Coordinates of C-alpha atoms and ligand atoms in Angstrom, one line a residue:
M1 CA 7.6 18.7 1.0
F2 CA 7.9 16.8 -2.3
N3 CA 11.0 17.5 -4.2
T4 CA 10.4 17.0 -8.0
V5 CA 13.6 15.9 -9.8
H6 CA 12.1 15.5 -13.3
E7 CA 8.7 16.0 -15.0
D8 CA 7.5 14.6 -18.3
G9 CA 3.8 15.3 -18.9
L10 CA 1.9 13.9 -15.9
Q11 CA 4.7 11.6 -15.0
R12 CA 7.3 12.7 -12.5
S13 CA 10.2 11.5 -10.4
G14 CA 11.3 12.9 -7.1
S15 CA 11.8 12.3 -3.4
F16 CA 10.6 13.3 0.0
Q17 CA 12.0 13.0 3.5
T18 CA 10.5 10.9 6.3
R19 CA 11.8 10.6 9.9
A20 CA 13.2 7.1 9.0
G21 CA 14.9 8.1 5.8
L22 CA 14.5 9.4 2.2
V23 CA 11.8 8.0 -0.1
R24 CA 12.7 8.1 -3.8
T25 CA 9.7 8.0 -6.2
P26 CA 8.1 6.5 -8.1
T27 CA 8.3 3.6 -5.7
F28 CA 6.7 0.2 -5.1
M29 CA 6.1 -0.7 -1.4
P30 CA 5.7 -4.3 -0.5
D31 CA 3.0 -5.2 2.1
G32 CA 4.3 -6.4 5.5
T33 CA 0.7 -7.1 6.6
R34 CA 1.4 -8.5 10.0
G35 CA 4.8 -6.9 10.5
A36 CA 6.7 -9.1 8.0
V37 CA 6.7 -9.2 4.2
K38 CA 5.5 -12.8 4.0
S39 CA 8.5 -15.2 4.2
L40 CA 11.1 -12.5 3.8
T41 CA 13.6 -11.1 6.3
P42 CA 14.1 -7.3 6.4
E43 CA 17.5 -7.9 4.8
Q44 CA 15.9 -9.7 1.9
V45 CA 13.3 -7.0 1.5
A46 CA 16.1 -4.3 1.5
S47 CA 17.9 -6.3 -1.2
T48 CA 15.0 -5.6 -3.6
G49 CA 15.8 -1.9 -3.5
V50 CA 12.4 -0.7 -2.1
D51 CA 12.4 2.4 0.1
V52 CA 9.2 1.8 2.1
V53 CA 7.4 -1.2 3.7
L54 CA 3.7 -1.2 4.6
A55 CA 2.2 -2.6 7.7
N56 CA -1.4 -3.2 8.5
T57 CA -3.1 -1.4 11.3
Y58 CA -6.2 -3.7 11.4
H59 CA -4.1 -6.9 11.6
L60 CA -1.6 -5.6 14.1
H61 CA -4.3 -4.1 16.3
L62 CA -6.0 -7.5 16.6
Q63 CA -2.8 -9.4 17.0
P64 CA -0.5 -8.9 19.0
G65 CA -1.9 -5.4 19.7
E66 CA -0.2 -2.0 19.4
G67 CA 0.4 -2.0 23.2
T68 CA 2.6 -5.1 22.9
I69 CA 4.5 -3.7 19.9
N70 CA 5.0 -0.4 21.7
K71 CA 6.4 -2.2 24.7
L72 CA 8.8 -4.0 22.5
G73 CA 10.1 -0.7 21.1
G74 CA 7.7 0.1 18.3
L75 CA 7.4 -1.4 14.8
H76 CA 11.0 -0.7 13.7
D77 CA 12.5 -2.4 16.8
F78 CA 9.9 -5.1 16.9
T79 CA 10.2 -6.1 13.2
K80 CA 13.9 -5.1 12.7
Q81 CA 12.7 -3.3 9.6
R82 CA 14.9 -0.2 9.2
L83 CA 13.2 1.2 6.0
P84 CA 10.5 3.8 6.5
L85 CA 7.3 2.2 7.5
L86 CA 3.8 3.2 6.3
T87 CA 0.7 1.9 8.1
D88 CA -2.7 2.0 6.5
S89 CA -5.7 3.1 8.5
G90 CA -7.4 -0.3 9.0
G91 CA -10.5 1.0 7.2
F92 CA -10.2 -1.2 4.1
Q93 CA -9.8 -4.4 6.1
V94 CA -12.6 -3.5 8.5
F95 CA -14.9 -3.1 5.5
S96 CA -13.7 -6.0 3.5
L97 CA -12.8 -8.7 6.1
A98 CA -14.6 -8.0 9.3
H99 CA -18.2 -8.8 10.3
I100 CA -19.5 -5.3 10.9
N101 CA -22.0 -4.7 13.6
K102 CA -22.5 -1.0 13.3
I103 CA -21.3 2.0 11.3
N104 CA -22.3 5.4 12.4
E105 CA -20.8 8.9 12.6
D106 CA -18.6 7.9 15.6
G107 CA -16.9 5.0 13.9
V108 CA -17.2 1.3 13.1
T109 CA -17.9 -1.6 15.5
F110 CA -17.0 -5.0 14.3
K111 CA -16.3 -8.5 15.5
D112 CA -12.7 -9.8 15.9
P113 CA -12.9 -12.8 13.5
R114 CA -10.5 -14.8 15.8
T115 CA -11.9 -14.2 19.3
G116 CA -15.4 -12.8 18.5
D117 CA -14.7 -9.8 20.7
K118 CA -16.3 -6.5 19.8
I119 CA -13.8 -4.0 18.5
F120 CA -14.4 -0.3 17.8
L121 CA -12.4 1.7 15.3
S122 CA -12.8 5.4 14.7
P123 CA -10.7 8.1 13.0
E124 CA -9.2 9.1 16.4
K125 CA -8.6 5.4 17.4
S126 CA -6.9 4.6 14.1
I127 CA -4.5 7.5 14.4
Q128 CA -3.8 6.6 18.1
I129 CA -3.0 3.0 17.1
Q130 CA -0.7 4.1 14.2
F131 CA 1.2 6.4 16.7
E132 CA 1.5 3.7 19.2
L133 CA 2.8 1.3 16.5
G134 CA 5.4 3.9 15.6
A135 CA 4.6 4.4 11.9
D136 CA 6.6 7.0 9.9
M137 CA 3.7 7.5 7.5
M138 CA 0.0 7.2 8.4
V139 CA -3.2 7.1 6.5
A140 CA -6.5 8.7 7.7
F141 CA -9.4 6.4 8.5
D142 CA -12.0 6.4 5.7
D143 CA -15.5 5.0 5.1
V144 CA -15.0 2.4 2.4
V145 CA -17.8 1.1 0.1
A146 CA -17.5 -1.8 -2.4
L147 CA -18.1 -0.5 -5.9
D148 CA -20.3 -3.3 -6.9
A149 CA -22.5 -3.3 -3.9
A150 CA -22.7 0.5 -3.5
S151 CA -25.9 2.4 -4.2
R152 CA -25.6 6.0 -5.1
G153 CA -26.9 6.9 -1.6
R154 CA -24.3 4.8 0.2
T155 CA -21.5 6.1 -2.0
L156 CA -22.5 9.7 -1.2
E157 CA -22.8 9.0 2.5
A158 CA -19.3 7.4 2.5
F159 CA -18.0 10.3 0.5
E160 CA -19.2 12.9 2.9
R161 CA -18.3 10.9 6.0
T162 CA -14.8 10.2 4.7
H163 CA -14.1 14.0 4.7
R164 CA -15.6 14.6 8.1
W165 CA -13.5 11.7 9.4
L166 CA -10.4 13.1 7.7
E167 CA -10.8 16.3 9.7
R168 CA -11.1 14.3 12.9
S169 CA -8.0 12.2 11.9
L170 CA -6.1 15.4 11.2
A171 CA -7.1 16.9 14.5
E172 CA -6.0 13.8 16.4
F173 CA -2.8 13.6 14.4
Q174 CA -2.0 17.3 15.1
K175 CA -2.7 16.7 18.8
L176 CA -0.4 13.6 19.0
S177 CA 2.4 15.1 17.0
K178 CA 2.4 18.5 18.7
K179 CA 5.4 17.7 20.8
C180 CA 7.4 16.3 17.9
T181 CA 10.2 18.3 16.3
Q182 CA 10.0 18.5 12.5
A183 CA 12.6 15.7 12.2
E184 CA 10.6 13.4 14.6
R185 CA 7.1 14.1 13.1
P186 CA 5.5 11.3 11.1
L187 CA 3.5 12.1 8.0
L188 CA -0.2 11.9 7.4
F189 CA -1.9 10.9 4.1
G190 CA -5.6 11.9 3.5
V191 CA -7.7 9.5 1.4
V192 CA -9.6 10.5 -1.8
Q193 CA -12.8 8.5 -2.3
G194 CA -15.8 8.8 -4.7
G195 CA -16.0 5.4 -6.4
L196 CA -16.2 5.7 -10.2
D197 CA -18.0 9.0 -10.1
K198 CA -15.6 11.6 -11.6
D199 CA -17.4 14.6 -10.1
L200 CA -17.2 13.1 -6.6
R201 CA -13.6 12.1 -7.1
R202 CA -12.6 15.7 -8.2
R203 CA -14.5 17.2 -5.2
S204 CA -12.9 14.6 -2.9
L205 CA -9.4 15.5 -4.2
E206 CA -10.1 19.2 -3.8
I207 CA -11.2 18.7 -0.2
V208 CA -8.2 16.5 0.7
Q209 CA -5.8 19.0 -0.9
S210 CA -7.3 21.9 0.9
L211 CA -6.3 20.4 4.2
P212 CA -2.7 20.4 5.7
V213 CA -2.1 16.7 5.1
D214 CA 1.4 15.6 4.0
G215 CA 0.3 13.3 1.2
I216 CA -2.6 12.3 -1.0
A217 CA -3.8 8.7 -1.0
I218 CA -6.2 7.4 -3.7
G219 CA -8.4 4.8 -2.2
G220 CA -11.3 2.7 -3.5
L221 CA -9.7 1.7 -6.8
S222 CA -8.6 -1.8 -7.8
V223 CA -11.6 -3.1 -5.8
G224 CA -13.5 -5.0 -8.5
E225 CA -13.9 -2.4 -11.3
S226 CA -12.5 -3.1 -14.8
R227 CA -9.0 -2.1 -15.7
E228 CA -10.4 0.4 -18.2
E229 CA -12.5 2.0 -15.5
M230 CA -9.5 2.3 -13.1
H231 CA -7.3 3.7 -15.9
D232 CA -10.0 6.2 -16.9
M233 CA -10.2 7.5 -13.4
L234 CA -6.3 7.8 -13.0
N235 CA -6.2 9.6 -16.3
Y236 CA -9.0 12.0 -15.1
L237 CA -7.2 12.7 -11.8
G238 CA -3.7 13.0 -13.3
P239 CA -3.8 16.8 -14.0
L240 CA -5.6 17.7 -10.8
Y241 CA -2.9 16.8 -8.2
D242 CA -1.0 19.4 -6.2
A243 CA 2.7 19.3 -7.1
D244 CA 4.0 19.6 -3.6
R245 CA 2.7 16.4 -2.0
P246 CA 3.4 12.7 -2.7
R247 CA 0.5 10.7 -4.3
F248 CA -0.1 7.2 -3.1
L249 CA -2.3 4.7 -5.0
L250 CA -3.5 2.1 -2.6
G251 CA -3.6 -1.6 -3.5
V252 CA -2.3 -1.6 -7.1
G253 CA 0.7 -3.7 -8.1
D254 CA 0.1 -5.4 -11.5
P255 CA 3.0 -4.2 -13.8
I256 CA 0.5 -2.9 -16.4
D257 CA -1.4 -0.9 -13.9
L258 CA 1.8 0.2 -12.1
R259 CA 3.1 1.7 -15.4
Y260 CA -0.2 3.3 -16.2
A261 CA -0.4 4.9 -12.7
I262 CA 3.2 6.2 -12.8
E263 CA 2.6 7.7 -16.2
H264 CA -0.5 9.5 -14.8
G265 CA 1.2 11.1 -11.8
I266 CA 1.3 8.5 -9.1
D267 CA 4.4 8.4 -6.9
M268 CA 3.8 5.4 -4.6
L269 CA 2.0 2.1 -4.9
D270 CA 1.5 -1.0 -2.6
C271 CA 0.1 -4.4 -3.2
V272 CA 0.2 -8.0 -2.0
I273 CA 0.3 -9.3 -5.6
P274 CA 4.1 -9.8 -6.0
T275 CA 4.4 -11.9 -2.9
R276 CA 1.0 -13.7 -3.2
N277 CA 1.7 -14.7 -6.8
A278 CA 5.2 -15.8 -5.8
R279 CA 4.0 -18.1 -3.1
H280 CA 1.8 -19.7 -5.8
G281 CA 4.7 -20.1 -8.2
T282 CA 4.0 -17.2 -10.5
A283 CA 6.8 -14.9 -11.6
W284 CA 7.0 -11.9 -13.9
V285 CA 9.6 -11.9 -16.7
E286 CA 10.7 -9.5 -19.4
G287 CA 7.8 -7.8 -21.1
D288 CA 5.4 -8.3 -18.1
A289 CA 4.8 -11.9 -19.1
R290 CA 4.1 -14.4 -16.4
I291 CA 5.6 -17.8 -16.0
H292 CA 4.2 -20.5 -13.6
L293 CA 7.2 -22.2 -12.0
T294 CA 5.0 -25.1 -10.7
N295 CA 4.5 -26.2 -14.4
A296 CA 6.2 -29.6 -15.0
K297 CA 7.9 -28.2 -18.1
Y298 CA 10.3 -26.3 -15.9
I299 CA 11.6 -29.3 -13.9
D300 CA 14.8 -29.7 -16.1
D301 CA 15.1 -25.9 -17.0
S302 CA 18.6 -24.7 -16.0
S303 CA 17.9 -21.0 -16.7
V304 CA 17.1 -18.5 -13.9
I305 CA 13.7 -17.0 -13.7
D306 CA 14.6 -14.0 -15.9
P307 CA 18.2 -13.8 -17.3
G308 CA 17.9 -10.0 -17.5
C309 CA 17.0 -9.6 -13.8
D310 CA 19.4 -8.3 -11.2
C311 CA 17.6 -9.7 -8.1
T312 CA 19.5 -11.8 -5.7
T313 CA 17.6 -14.9 -6.7
C314 CA 18.5 -14.6 -10.4
Q315 CA 22.0 -13.3 -9.7
S316 CA 22.7 -16.3 -7.3
G317 CA 21.8 -18.6 -10.2
Y318 CA 18.7 -20.5 -8.7
S319 CA 17.3 -22.3 -11.7
R320 CA 13.7 -22.6 -12.8
G321 CA 14.2 -26.4 -12.3
F322 CA 15.3 -26.0 -8.7
L323 CA 12.4 -23.7 -8.0
C324 CA 9.9 -26.0 -9.8
H325 CA 11.1 -28.9 -7.6
Q326 CA 10.9 -26.8 -4.3
F327 CA 7.3 -25.7 -5.2
K328 CA 6.3 -29.3 -5.9
V329 CA 7.6 -30.5 -2.5
K330 CA 6.1 -27.4 -0.8
E331 CA 9.4 -26.0 0.4
P332 CA 8.7 -22.4 1.6
L333 CA 12.1 -21.4 0.2
A334 CA 10.6 -21.4 -3.3
G335 CA 8.1 -18.7 -2.3
T336 CA 10.8 -16.7 -0.6
L337 CA 13.1 -16.7 -3.6
T338 CA 10.3 -16.0 -6.1
S339 CA 9.0 -13.1 -3.8
I340 CA 12.4 -11.5 -3.9
H341 CA 12.3 -11.7 -7.7
N342 CA 8.8 -10.3 -8.1
I343 CA 9.3 -7.4 -5.7
R344 CA 12.5 -6.5 -7.5
Y345 CA 10.7 -6.8 -10.9
L346 CA 8.2 -4.0 -9.8
Q347 CA 11.0 -1.9 -8.2
R348 CA 13.0 -2.1 -11.5
I349 CA 10.0 -0.7 -13.3
C350 CA 9.9 2.2 -10.8
E351 CA 13.7 2.7 -11.2
S352 CA 13.4 2.8 -15.0
Y353 CA 10.9 5.7 -14.6
R354 CA 13.2 7.5 -12.2
R355 CA 16.0 7.4 -14.7
Ligands
LIG401 ZN1 15.1 -12.1 -10.5

């Protein structure tokens, strides 16, 4: 399904079709965690040139619930986001945010942090939620372990369970998409796990690639390991990917890591970093340097964030001085304008590799 346009070593550019439109790669995908990329309208998101927006199964399941979103026409109609939408499985948030009561072969029981209600998520349930939300791309539910806390035994257990859960996710996906025509069918990504163990990673990738999933997702990186360890693993996995499926690295968005990942065969990345940094006044400029717009030295600076940038914030001429002032008086517009710049910054990197 992946159409390679150009290859150079491990690095490649290409495209693939989803039911909501074409995705050109490499591409950065901003996180619309609760149905919105924080403080941005869909029009502002589209102005950054991104092809895909993420939404979060865990958060939307808890609030307002997939039933409500479905009643309001599904995620596209509900959010007015026209770009292809990818939902994650909810697994990462369950394991990192929720108070877990029980994990067993069936799935995970955890407490809703807001209401205290008991919630159960399983491979089948996660796929059902993603279908009800109306996602164009879905991710299979995996068993996630924190690298630092994981014993070898727990890593192995999660590794083996992730593949059993992938087969269940795939069966549920095939059941629910049976009546879809090829043009209506969403896509399913299987997740590769294995922590920092190269042998486990290679076996995990082989298992995921042996199944009829549409895309490969690399999970469990950028979760506390060093940059060198993450790069070493991406370098190791680079030559092992199938050519015909898109490869998605979850949760990575620092420009240095983004470049490294793309140069080692990754096609798609997502992260909250550009918008989170922006809300705190941090912007990327030429050469991957960071400037902190809250710094008092910018208050009388008439230049835009980055004179070489083509984002609507820089092109409209908003000065560092104006942004510094708006950050100081806690005006949300400052975060919005800087978010547009930061997302565009990452997307420009992706576009430079496409060229
Ligand atoms: Zn800009």
